[in-house]
PDB file of N, CA and C in Angstrom:
ATOM      1  N   MET A   1       4.211 -24.289  22.338  1.00 74.00           N
ATOM      2  CA  MET A   1       4.279 -23.482  21.279  1.00 74.00           C
ATOM      3  C   MET A   1       5.820 -22.257  21.426  1.00 74.00           C
ATOM      4  N   GLN A   2       6.210 -22.233  20.971  1.00 79.00           N
ATOM      5  CA  GLN A   2       6.467 -20.855  20.943  1.00 79.00           C
ATOM      6  C   GLN A   2       6.500 -19.651  19.831  1.00 79.00           C
ATOM      7  N   ILE A   3       5.933 -18.126  20.284  1.00 76.00           N
ATOM      8  CA  ILE A   3       6.534 -17.326  19.249  1.00 76.00           C
ATOM      9  C   ILE A   3       6.965 -15.903  20.182  1.00 76.00           C
ATOM     10  N   LYS A   4       8.088 -16.136  19.125  1.00 82.00           N
ATOM     11  CA  LYS A   4       9.195 -15.699  18.889  1.00 82.00           C
ATOM     12  C   LYS A   4       8.877 -13.576  18.104  1.00 82.00           C
ATOM     13  N   LEU A   5       9.441 -12.948  18.723  1.00 83.00           N
ATOM     14  CA  LEU A   5       9.575 -11.692  18.020  1.00 83.00           C
ATOM     15  C   LEU A   5      11.019 -10.791  17.890  1.00 83.00           C
ATOM     16  N   ASP A   6      11.685 -11.094  16.461  1.00 89.00           N
ATOM     17  CA  ASP A   6      13.168 -10.280  16.188  1.00 89.00           C
ATOM     18  C   ASP A   6      12.549  -8.585  16.306  1.00 89.00           C
ATOM     19  N   PRO A   7      12.805  -8.558  16.972  1.00 88.00           N
ATOM     20  CA  PRO A   7      12.424  -6.887  17.258  1.00 88.00           C
ATOM     21  C   PRO A   7      13.220  -5.779  15.842  1.00 88.00           C
ATOM     22  N   ALA A   8      15.167  -6.255  15.388  1.00 92.00           N
ATOM     23  CA  ALA A   8      15.251  -5.863  14.492  1.00 92.00           C
ATOM     24  C   ALA A   8      15.051  -6.225  13.679  1.00 92.00           C
ATOM     25  N   LYS A   9      13.944  -7.370  13.096  1.00 93.00           N
ATOM     26  CA  LYS A   9      13.568  -7.909  11.724  1.00 93.00           C
ATOM     27  C   LYS A   9      12.245  -6.935  11.657  1.00 93.00           C
ATOM     28  N   HIS A  10      11.368  -6.907  12.535  1.00 91.00           N
ATOM     29  CA  HIS A  10      10.562  -6.518  12.642  1.00 91.00           C
ATOM     30  C   HIS A  10       9.847  -4.828  12.476  1.00 91.00           C
ATOM     31  N   VAL A  11      10.970  -4.098  13.292  1.00 92.00           N
ATOM     32  CA  VAL A  11      10.987  -2.350  12.312  1.00 92.00           C
ATOM     33  C   VAL A  11      11.429  -2.670  10.624  1.00 92.00           C
ATOM     34  N   ALA A  12      12.429  -3.668  10.511  1.00 95.00           N
ATOM     35  CA  ALA A  12      12.884  -4.099   8.974  1.00 95.00           C
ATOM     36  C   ALA A  12      11.368  -4.143   7.928  1.00 95.00           C
ATOM     37  N   PHE A  13      11.150  -5.156   8.608  1.00 93.00           N
ATOM     38  CA  PHE A  13       9.511  -5.171   8.289  1.00 93.00           C
ATOM     39  C   PHE A  13       8.815  -4.025   6.936  1.00 93.00           C
ATOM     40  N   LEU A  14       8.748  -3.015   9.006  1.00 93.00           N
ATOM     41  CA  LEU A  14       7.810  -2.385   9.278  1.00 93.00           C
ATOM     42  C   LEU A  14       8.529  -0.835   8.010  1.00 93.00           C
ATOM     43  N   ASP A  15       9.703  -0.869   7.756  1.00 94.00           N
ATOM     44  CA  ASP A  15      10.183   0.112   6.799  1.00 94.00           C
ATOM     45  C   ASP A  15       9.731  -0.699   5.746  1.00 94.00           C
ATOM     46  N   GLU A  16      10.360  -1.287   4.910  1.00 94.00           N
ATOM     47  CA  GLU A  16       9.801  -1.535   3.989  1.00 94.00           C
ATOM     48  C   GLU A  16       8.157  -1.573   3.167  1.00 94.00           C
ATOM     49  N   ILE A  17       7.785  -2.434   4.341  1.00 93.00           N
ATOM     50  CA  ILE A  17       6.451  -2.004   4.262  1.00 93.00           C
ATOM     51  C   ILE A  17       6.151  -0.439   3.678  1.00 93.00           C
ATOM     52  N   ASN A  18       6.169   0.419   4.758  1.00 93.00           N
ATOM     53  CA  ASN A  18       6.427   2.525   4.502  1.00 93.00           C
ATOM     54  C   ASN A  18       7.077   2.791   3.349  1.00 93.00           C
ATOM     55  N   MET A  19       8.271   1.941   3.238  1.00 94.00           N
ATOM     56  CA  MET A  19       8.849   2.186   1.396  1.00 94.00           C
ATOM     57  C   MET A  19       8.743   2.102   0.348  1.00 94.00           C
ATOM     58  N   SER A  20       7.918   0.536   0.873  1.00 91.00           N
ATOM     59  CA  SER A  20       6.359   0.620  -0.428  1.00 91.00           C
ATOM     60  C   SER A  20       5.335   0.932  -1.119  1.00 91.00           C
ATOM     61  N   ILE A  21       4.624   1.565   0.773  1.00 90.00           N
ATOM     62  CA  ILE A  21       3.777   3.177   0.783  1.00 90.00           C
ATOM     63  C   ILE A  21       4.527   4.531   0.030  1.00 90.00           C
ATOM     64  N   SER A  22       5.491   4.888  -0.280  1.00 93.00           N
ATOM     65  CA  SER A  22       6.124   5.718  -0.339  1.00 93.00           C
ATOM     66  C   SER A  22       6.464   5.725  -1.913  1.00 93.00           C
ATOM     67  N   ALA A  23       6.915   4.608  -2.433  1.00 92.00           N
ATOM     68  CA  ALA A  23       7.112   4.341  -3.231  1.00 92.00           C
ATOM     69  C   ALA A  23       5.538   4.284  -4.488  1.00 92.00           C
ATOM     70  N   ILE A  24       4.490   3.473  -4.125  1.00 88.00           N
ATOM     71  CA  ILE A  24       3.036   4.271  -4.918  1.00 88.00           C
ATOM     72  C   ILE A  24       3.208   5.301  -4.716  1.00 88.00           C
ATOM     73  N   ASP A  25       3.049   6.552  -3.675  1.00 90.00           N
ATOM     74  CA  ASP A  25       2.700   7.464  -3.604  1.00 90.00           C
ATOM     75  C   ASP A  25       3.339   8.706  -4.698  1.00 90.00           C
ATOM     76  N   GLY A  26       4.675   8.355  -5.186  1.00 93.00           N
ATOM     77  CA  GLY A  26       5.686   8.715  -5.545  1.00 93.00           C
ATOM     78  C   GLY A  26       4.921   8.493  -7.082  1.00 93.00           C
ATOM     79  N   GLU A  27       5.191   7.081  -7.557  1.00 87.00           N
ATOM     80  CA  GLU A  27       4.564   7.356  -8.695  1.00 87.00           C
ATOM     81  C   GLU A  27       3.511   7.388  -9.296  1.00 87.00           C
ATOM     82  N   LEU A  28       1.890   7.231  -7.842  1.00 85.00           N
ATOM     83  CA  LEU A  28       1.378   8.172  -8.727  1.00 85.00           C
ATOM     84  C   LEU A  28       0.920   9.425  -8.897  1.00 85.00           C
ATOM     85  N   ASP A  29       2.324  10.254  -8.054  1.00 90.00           N
ATOM     86  CA  ASP A  29       2.236  11.947  -7.732  1.00 90.00           C
ATOM     87  C   ASP A  29       2.532  12.102  -9.614  1.00 90.00           C
ATOM     88  N   ARG A  30       4.173  10.637 -10.228  1.00 90.00           N
ATOM     89  CA  ARG A  30       4.406  11.038 -11.275  1.00 90.00           C
ATOM     90  C   ARG A  30       3.214  11.219 -12.813  1.00 90.00           C
ATOM     91  N   LEU A  31       2.697   9.746 -12.163  1.00 83.00           N
ATOM     92  CA  LEU A  31       1.800   9.656 -13.337  1.00 83.00           C
ATOM     93  C   LEU A  31       0.861  10.528 -13.862  1.00 83.00           C
ATOM     94  N   ASP A  32       0.627  11.081 -12.483  1.00 84.00           N
ATOM     95  CA  ASP A  32      -0.288  12.559 -12.648  1.00 84.00           C
ATOM     96  C   ASP A  32       0.632  13.171 -13.795  1.00 84.00           C
ATOM     97  N   ALA A  33       1.385  13.825 -13.206  1.00 88.00           N
ATOM     98  CA  ALA A  33       1.695  14.858 -13.379  1.00 88.00           C
ATOM     99  C   ALA A  33       2.146  14.414 -15.187  1.00 88.00           C
ATOM    100  N   SER A  34       3.019  13.446 -15.442  1.00 85.00           N
ATOM    101  CA  SER A  34       2.466  13.513 -16.377  1.00 85.00           C
ATOM    102  C   SER A  34       1.615  12.918 -17.397  1.00 85.00           C
ATOM    103  N   VAL A  35       0.160  13.035 -17.001  1.00 80.00           N
ATOM    104  CA  VAL A  35      -0.565  13.154 -18.207  1.00 80.00           C
ATOM    105  C   VAL A  35      -1.486  14.247 -18.149  1.00 80.00           C
ATOM    106  N   LYS A  36      -1.124  14.962 -17.141  1.00 82.00           N
ATOM    107  CA  LYS A  36      -1.032  16.699 -17.584  1.00 82.00           C
ATOM    108  C   LYS A  36      -0.603  17.478 -18.724  1.00 82.00           C
ATOM    109  N   THR A  37       0.608  16.505 -18.649  1.00 83.00           N
ATOM    110  CA  THR A  37       1.660  17.011 -19.984  1.00 83.00           C
ATOM    111  C   THR A  37       0.431  16.196 -20.746  1.00 83.00           C
ATOM    112  N   LEU A  38       0.874  15.333 -21.087  1.00 80.00           N
ATOM    113  CA  LEU A  38      -0.106  14.707 -22.357  1.00 80.00           C
ATOM    114  C   LEU A  38      -1.682  14.219 -23.035  1.00 80.00           C
ATOM    115  N   GLN A  39      -1.771  15.326 -22.198  1.00 79.00           N
ATOM    116  CA  GLN A  39      -3.857  14.576 -22.100  1.00 79.00           C
ATOM    117  C   GLN A  39      -3.780  16.243 -23.533  1.00 79.00           C
ATOM    118  N   SER A  40      -3.347  17.106 -22.811  1.00 80.00           N
ATOM    119  CA  SER A  40      -3.229  18.423 -23.385  1.00 80.00           C
ATOM    120  C   SER A  40      -2.613  18.166 -25.121  1.00 80.00           C
ATOM    121  N   ALA A  41      -1.875  16.920 -25.149  1.00 83.00           N
ATOM    122  CA  ALA A  41      -1.901  16.802 -26.667  1.00 83.00           C
ATOM    123  C   ALA A  41      -2.243  15.947 -27.416  1.00 83.00           C
ATOM    124  N   TRP A  42      -3.352  15.155 -26.805  1.00 83.00           N
ATOM    125  CA  TRP A  42      -4.241  14.146 -27.082  1.00 83.00           C
ATOM    126  C   TRP A  42      -5.447  14.618 -26.853  1.00 83.00           C
ATOM    127  N   SER A  43      -6.435  14.355 -27.807  1.00 84.00           N
ATOM    128  CA  SER A  43      -8.346  14.457 -27.977  1.00 84.00           C
ATOM    129  C   SER A  43      -8.774  13.878 -28.974  1.00 84.00           C
ATOM    130  N   GLY A  44      -9.916  13.589 -29.163  1.00 89.00           N
ATOM    131  CA  GLY A  44     -10.779  12.774 -28.284  1.00 89.00           C
ATOM    132  C   GLY A  44     -11.058  11.460 -28.021  1.00 89.00           C
ATOM    133  N   GLU A  45     -11.148   9.893 -28.288  1.00 91.00           N
ATOM    134  CA  GLU A  45     -10.924   8.686 -27.929  1.00 91.00           C
ATOM    135  C   GLU A  45     -10.072   8.313 -27.761  1.00 91.00           C
ATOM    136  N   ALA A  46      -8.506   8.809 -28.617  1.00 85.00           N
ATOM    137  CA  ALA A  46      -7.359   8.550 -27.381  1.00 85.00           C
ATOM    138  C   ALA A  46      -7.571   9.090 -25.921  1.00 85.00           C
ATOM    139  N   ARG A  47      -7.977  10.419 -25.956  1.00 84.00           N
ATOM    140  CA  ARG A  47      -7.776  11.014 -24.603  1.00 84.00           C
ATOM    141  C   ARG A  47      -8.807  10.314 -23.579  1.00 84.00           C
ATOM    142  N   ASP A  48      -9.801  10.147 -23.994  1.00 89.00           N
ATOM    143  CA  ASP A  48     -10.977   9.119 -23.827  1.00 89.00           C
ATOM    144  C   ASP A  48     -10.373   7.868 -22.436  1.00 89.00           C
ATOM    145  N   ALA A  49     -10.102   7.255 -23.277  1.00 90.00           N
ATOM    146  CA  ALA A  49      -9.490   6.043 -23.324  1.00 90.00           C
ATOM    147  C   ALA A  49      -8.971   6.234 -22.546  1.00 90.00           C
ATOM    148  N   TYR A  50      -8.070   7.277 -22.493  1.00 85.00           N
ATOM    149  CA  TYR A  50      -6.763   7.460 -22.019  1.00 85.00           C
ATOM    150  C   TYR A  50      -6.783   7.513 -20.115  1.00 85.00           C
ATOM    151  N   ARG A  51      -8.036   8.450 -20.088  1.00 85.00           N
ATOM    152  CA  ARG A  51      -8.195   8.934 -19.462  1.00 85.00           C
ATOM    153  C   ARG A  51      -8.696   7.826 -18.129  1.00 85.00           C
ATOM    154  N   VAL A  52      -9.832   6.884 -18.722  1.00 92.00           N
ATOM    155  CA  VAL A  52     -10.558   6.192 -18.468  1.00 92.00           C
ATOM    156  C   VAL A  52      -9.393   5.012 -18.010  1.00 92.00           C
ATOM    157  N   ALA A  53      -8.548   4.214 -18.074  1.00 90.00           N
ATOM    158  CA  ALA A  53      -8.058   3.196 -18.304  1.00 90.00           C
ATOM    159  C   ALA A  53      -6.460   4.086 -17.201  1.00 90.00           C
ATOM    160  N   GLN A  54      -6.742   5.252 -16.617  1.00 85.00           N
ATOM    161  CA  GLN A  54      -5.607   5.877 -16.101  1.00 85.00           C
ATOM    162  C   GLN A  54      -6.008   5.836 -14.717  1.00 85.00           C
ATOM    163  N   SER A  55      -7.090   6.426 -14.550  1.00 88.00           N
ATOM    164  CA  SER A  55      -8.350   6.769 -13.562  1.00 88.00           C
ATOM    165  C   SER A  55      -8.386   5.234 -12.970  1.00 88.00           C
ATOM    166  N   GLU A  56      -9.249   3.789 -13.523  1.00 92.00           N
ATOM    167  CA  GLU A  56      -8.713   2.306 -13.231  1.00 92.00           C
ATOM    168  C   GLU A  56      -7.564   1.755 -12.673  1.00 92.00           C
ATOM    169  N   TRP A  57      -6.461   2.458 -13.917  1.00 86.00           N
ATOM    170  CA  TRP A  57      -5.284   2.278 -12.604  1.00 86.00           C
ATOM    171  C   TRP A  57      -4.065   3.490 -11.315  1.00 86.00           C
ATOM    172  N   SER A  58      -4.833   4.755 -11.708  1.00 84.00           N
ATOM    173  CA  SER A  58      -4.802   4.743 -10.124  1.00 84.00           C
ATOM    174  C   SER A  58      -5.499   4.181  -8.951  1.00 84.00           C
ATOM    175  N   ARG A  59      -6.898   4.093  -9.303  1.00 91.00           N
ATOM    176  CA  ARG A  59      -7.945   3.881  -8.366  1.00 91.00           C
ATOM    177  C   ARG A  59      -7.613   2.436  -7.728  1.00 91.00           C
ATOM    178  N   SER A  60      -7.072   1.943  -8.478  1.00 92.00           N
ATOM    179  CA  SER A  60      -6.418   0.127  -8.332  1.00 92.00           C
ATOM    180  C   SER A  60      -5.187   0.071  -7.536  1.00 92.00           C
ATOM    181  N   MET A  61      -4.300   1.021  -7.792  1.00 86.00           N
ATOM    182  CA  MET A  61      -2.325   1.792  -7.054  1.00 86.00           C
ATOM    183  C   MET A  61      -2.900   2.671  -5.572  1.00 86.00           C
ATOM    184  N   ARG A  62      -4.437   3.116  -4.995  1.00 87.00           N
ATOM    185  CA  ARG A  62      -5.220   3.856  -4.117  1.00 87.00           C
ATOM    186  C   ARG A  62      -5.193   2.261  -3.167  1.00 87.00           C
ATOM    187  N   GLU A  63      -6.278   1.776  -4.151  1.00 93.00           N
ATOM    188  CA  GLU A  63      -5.903   0.396  -2.701  1.00 93.00           C
ATOM    189  C   GLU A  63      -5.233  -0.029  -1.900  1.00 93.00           C
ATOM    190  N   LEU A  64      -4.222  -0.707  -3.374  1.00 91.00           N
ATOM    191  CA  LEU A  64      -3.045  -1.326  -2.535  1.00 91.00           C
ATOM    192  C   LEU A  64      -2.201  -0.677  -1.798  1.00 91.00           C
ATOM    193  N   ARG A  65      -2.672   0.934  -2.380  1.00 89.00           N
ATOM    194  CA  ARG A  65      -1.761   1.449  -1.313  1.00 89.00           C
ATOM    195  C   ARG A  65      -1.934   1.689   0.304  1.00 89.00           C
ATOM    196  N   ALA A  66      -3.711   1.033   0.197  1.00 92.00           N
ATOM    197  CA  ALA A  66      -4.790   1.434   1.720  1.00 92.00           C
ATOM    198  C   ALA A  66      -4.658  -0.195   2.335  1.00 92.00           C
ATOM    199  N   PHE A  67      -5.021  -1.155   2.000  1.00 93.00           N
ATOM    200  CA  PHE A  67      -3.739  -2.353   1.926  1.00 93.00           C
ATOM    201  C   PHE A  67      -2.691  -2.084   2.559  1.00 93.00           C
ATOM    202  N   LEU A  68      -1.779  -2.337   1.712  1.00 92.00           N
ATOM    203  CA  LEU A  68      -0.433  -1.513   2.835  1.00 92.00           C
ATOM    204  C   LEU A  68      -0.815  -0.995   4.071  1.00 92.00           C
ATOM    205  N   ASP A  69      -0.786  -0.084   4.350  1.00 92.00           N
ATOM    206  CA  ASP A  69      -1.055   1.455   5.100  1.00 92.00           C
ATOM    207  C   ASP A  69      -1.809   0.254   6.091  1.00 92.00           C
ATOM    208  N   HIS A  70      -2.996  -0.708   5.981  1.00 95.00           N
ATOM    209  CA  HIS A  70      -3.260  -1.449   6.689  1.00 95.00           C
ATOM    210  C   HIS A  70      -2.829  -2.801   7.533  1.00 95.00           C
ATOM    211  N   ALA A  71      -2.036  -3.128   6.647  1.00 94.00           N
ATOM    212  CA  ALA A  71      -1.323  -4.602   7.158  1.00 94.00           C
ATOM    213  C   ALA A  71      -0.373  -3.728   7.827  1.00 94.00           C
ATOM    214  N   ARG A  72       0.883  -2.490   7.047  1.00 92.00           N
ATOM    215  CA  ARG A  72       1.367  -2.126   8.290  1.00 92.00           C
ATOM    216  C   ARG A  72       1.054  -1.658   9.866  1.00 92.00           C
ATOM    217  N   GLU A  73      -0.286  -1.349  10.227  1.00 95.00           N
ATOM    218  CA  GLU A  73      -0.730  -1.020  11.435  1.00 95.00           C
ATOM    219  C   GLU A  73      -1.118  -2.128  12.359  1.00 95.00           C
ATOM    220  N   GLY A  74      -1.222  -2.964  11.211  1.00 95.00           N
ATOM    221  CA  GLY A  74      -1.993  -4.695  11.228  1.00 95.00           C
ATOM    222  C   GLY A  74      -0.320  -5.000  12.141  1.00 95.00           C
ATOM    223  N   ALA A  75       0.841  -4.985  11.554  1.00 93.00           N
ATOM    224  CA  ALA A  75       2.312  -5.799  12.343  1.00 93.00           C
ATOM    225  C   ALA A  75       2.081  -5.282  13.112  1.00 93.00           C
ATOM    226  N   ALA A  76       1.975  -3.520  13.538  1.00 94.00           N
ATOM    227  CA  ALA A  76       2.973  -3.145  14.026  1.00 94.00           C
ATOM    228  C   ALA A  76       2.177  -2.758  15.689  1.00 94.00           C
ATOM    229  N   ASP A  77       0.978  -3.003  15.136  1.00 95.00           N
ATOM    230  CA  ASP A  77      -0.511  -3.400  16.303  1.00 95.00           C
ATOM    231  C   ASP A  77       0.268  -4.816  17.000  1.00 95.00           C
ATOM    232  N   ALA A  78       0.274  -5.522  16.275  1.00 92.00           N
ATOM    233  CA  ALA A  78       1.039  -7.067  16.187  1.00 92.00           C
ATOM    234  C   ALA A  78       2.275  -7.243  17.837  1.00 92.00           C
ATOM    235  N   GLY A  79       2.713  -6.340  16.413  1.00 92.00           N
ATOM    236  CA  GLY A  79       4.534  -6.229  17.318  1.00 92.00           C
ATOM    237  C   GLY A  79       4.655  -5.328  18.740  1.00 92.00           C
ATOM    238  N   ARG A  80       3.533  -4.911  19.042  1.00 93.00           N
ATOM    239  CA  ARG A  80       3.585  -3.876  20.370  1.00 93.00           C
ATOM    240  C   ARG A  80       2.805  -4.848  21.921  1.00 93.00           C
ATOM    241  N   LYS A  81       2.194  -5.961  20.734  1.00 93.00           N
ATOM    242  CA  LYS A  81       0.760  -6.511  21.415  1.00 93.00           C
ATOM    243  C   LYS A  81       2.814  -7.626  21.984  1.00 93.00           C
ATOM    244  N   LEU A  82       3.017  -8.729  21.102  1.00 90.00           N
ATOM    245  CA  LEU A  82       4.024 -10.076  21.219  1.00 90.00           C
ATOM    246  C   LEU A  82       5.385  -9.236  22.622  1.00 90.00           C
ATOM    247  N   ARG A  83       5.301  -7.325  22.702  1.00 89.00           N
ATOM    248  CA  ARG A  83       6.520  -6.919  23.077  1.00 89.00           C
ATOM    249  C   ARG A  83       5.531  -7.190  24.607  1.00 89.00           C
ATOM    250  N   ALA A  84       4.034  -6.088  24.430  1.00 91.00           N
ATOM    251  CA  ALA A  84       3.634  -6.201  26.459  1.00 91.00           C
ATOM    252  C   ALA A  84       3.665  -8.142  26.849  1.00 91.00           C
ATOM    253  N   ALA A  85       3.408  -8.809  25.629  1.00 89.00           N
ATOM    254  CA  ALA A  85       2.559  -9.893  26.516  1.00 89.00           C
ATOM    255  C   ALA A  85       3.810 -10.659  26.651  1.00 89.00           C
ATOM    256  N   ASP A  86       5.158 -10.847  26.374  1.00 86.00           N
ATOM    257  CA  ASP A  86       6.969 -10.841  26.937  1.00 86.00           C
ATOM    258  C   ASP A  86       7.046  -9.923  27.638  1.00 86.00           C
ATOM    259  N   GLU A  87       6.639  -8.178  28.274  1.00 88.00           N
ATOM    260  CA  GLU A  87       6.836  -7.860  29.818  1.00 88.00           C
ATOM    261  C   GLU A  87       6.703  -8.640  30.034  1.00 88.00           C
ATOM    262  N   GLY A  88       4.968  -8.591  29.851  1.00 88.00           N
ATOM    263  CA  GLY A  88       4.610  -9.038  31.477  1.00 88.00           C
ATOM    264  C   GLY A  88       4.544 -10.450  31.244  1.00 88.00           C
ATOM    265  N   VAL A  89       4.933 -11.567  30.912  1.00 85.00           N
ATOM    266  CA  VAL A  89       5.985 -13.164  31.617  1.00 85.00           C
ATOM    267  C   VAL A  89       6.825 -13.022  31.717  1.00 85.00           C
ATOM    268  N   ARG A  90       8.086 -11.459  31.793  1.00 84.00           N
ATOM    269  CA  ARG A  90       8.877 -11.704  32.070  1.00 84.00           C
ATOM    270  C   ARG A  90       9.138 -11.268  33.738  1.00 84.00           C
ATOM    271  N   GLY A  91       7.775 -10.275  34.056  1.00 86.00           N
ATOM    272  CA  GLY A  91       6.845  -9.900  35.329  1.00 86.00           C
ATOM    273  C   GLY A  91       6.842 -10.655  36.069  1.00 86.00           C
ATOM    274  N   LEU A  92       6.020 -11.208  35.583  1.00 85.00           N
ATOM    275  CA  LEU A  92       5.545 -13.460  36.179  1.00 85.00           C
ATOM    276  C   LEU A  92       7.209 -14.256  37.016  1.00 85.00           C
ATOM    277  N   TRP A  93       7.683 -14.287  36.370  1.00 82.00           N
ATOM    278  CA  TRP A  93       8.622 -14.742  36.534  1.00 82.00           C
ATOM    279  C   TRP A  93      10.107 -14.414  37.095  1.00 82.00           C
ATOM    280  N   GLY A  94      10.069 -12.325  37.661  1.00 68.00           N
ATOM    281  CA  GLY A  94      11.059 -12.362  38.465  1.00 68.00           C
ATOM    282  C   GLY A  94      11.347 -10.851  38.486  1.00 68.00           C
TER     283      GLY A  94
END
């Protein structure tokens, strides 16, 4: 069995995760700004229903962001360990 890490692809993968996290953060910020503007025009049940829906959506997006952050850290750690193992094996041969 052979495990091989392509450093360039690994960095590109980590960059994609970072871009996804940044995109989620940006969307949450834009949504919060829009909601503040829109809520002032709504009243009663419409405002309450939207507030509940937006709160649930925001919570889900924060959970997704946390998952991506955890995945990024795991992938980065795996890359570090694979590089260290590769260097260790190279050291055995010379």
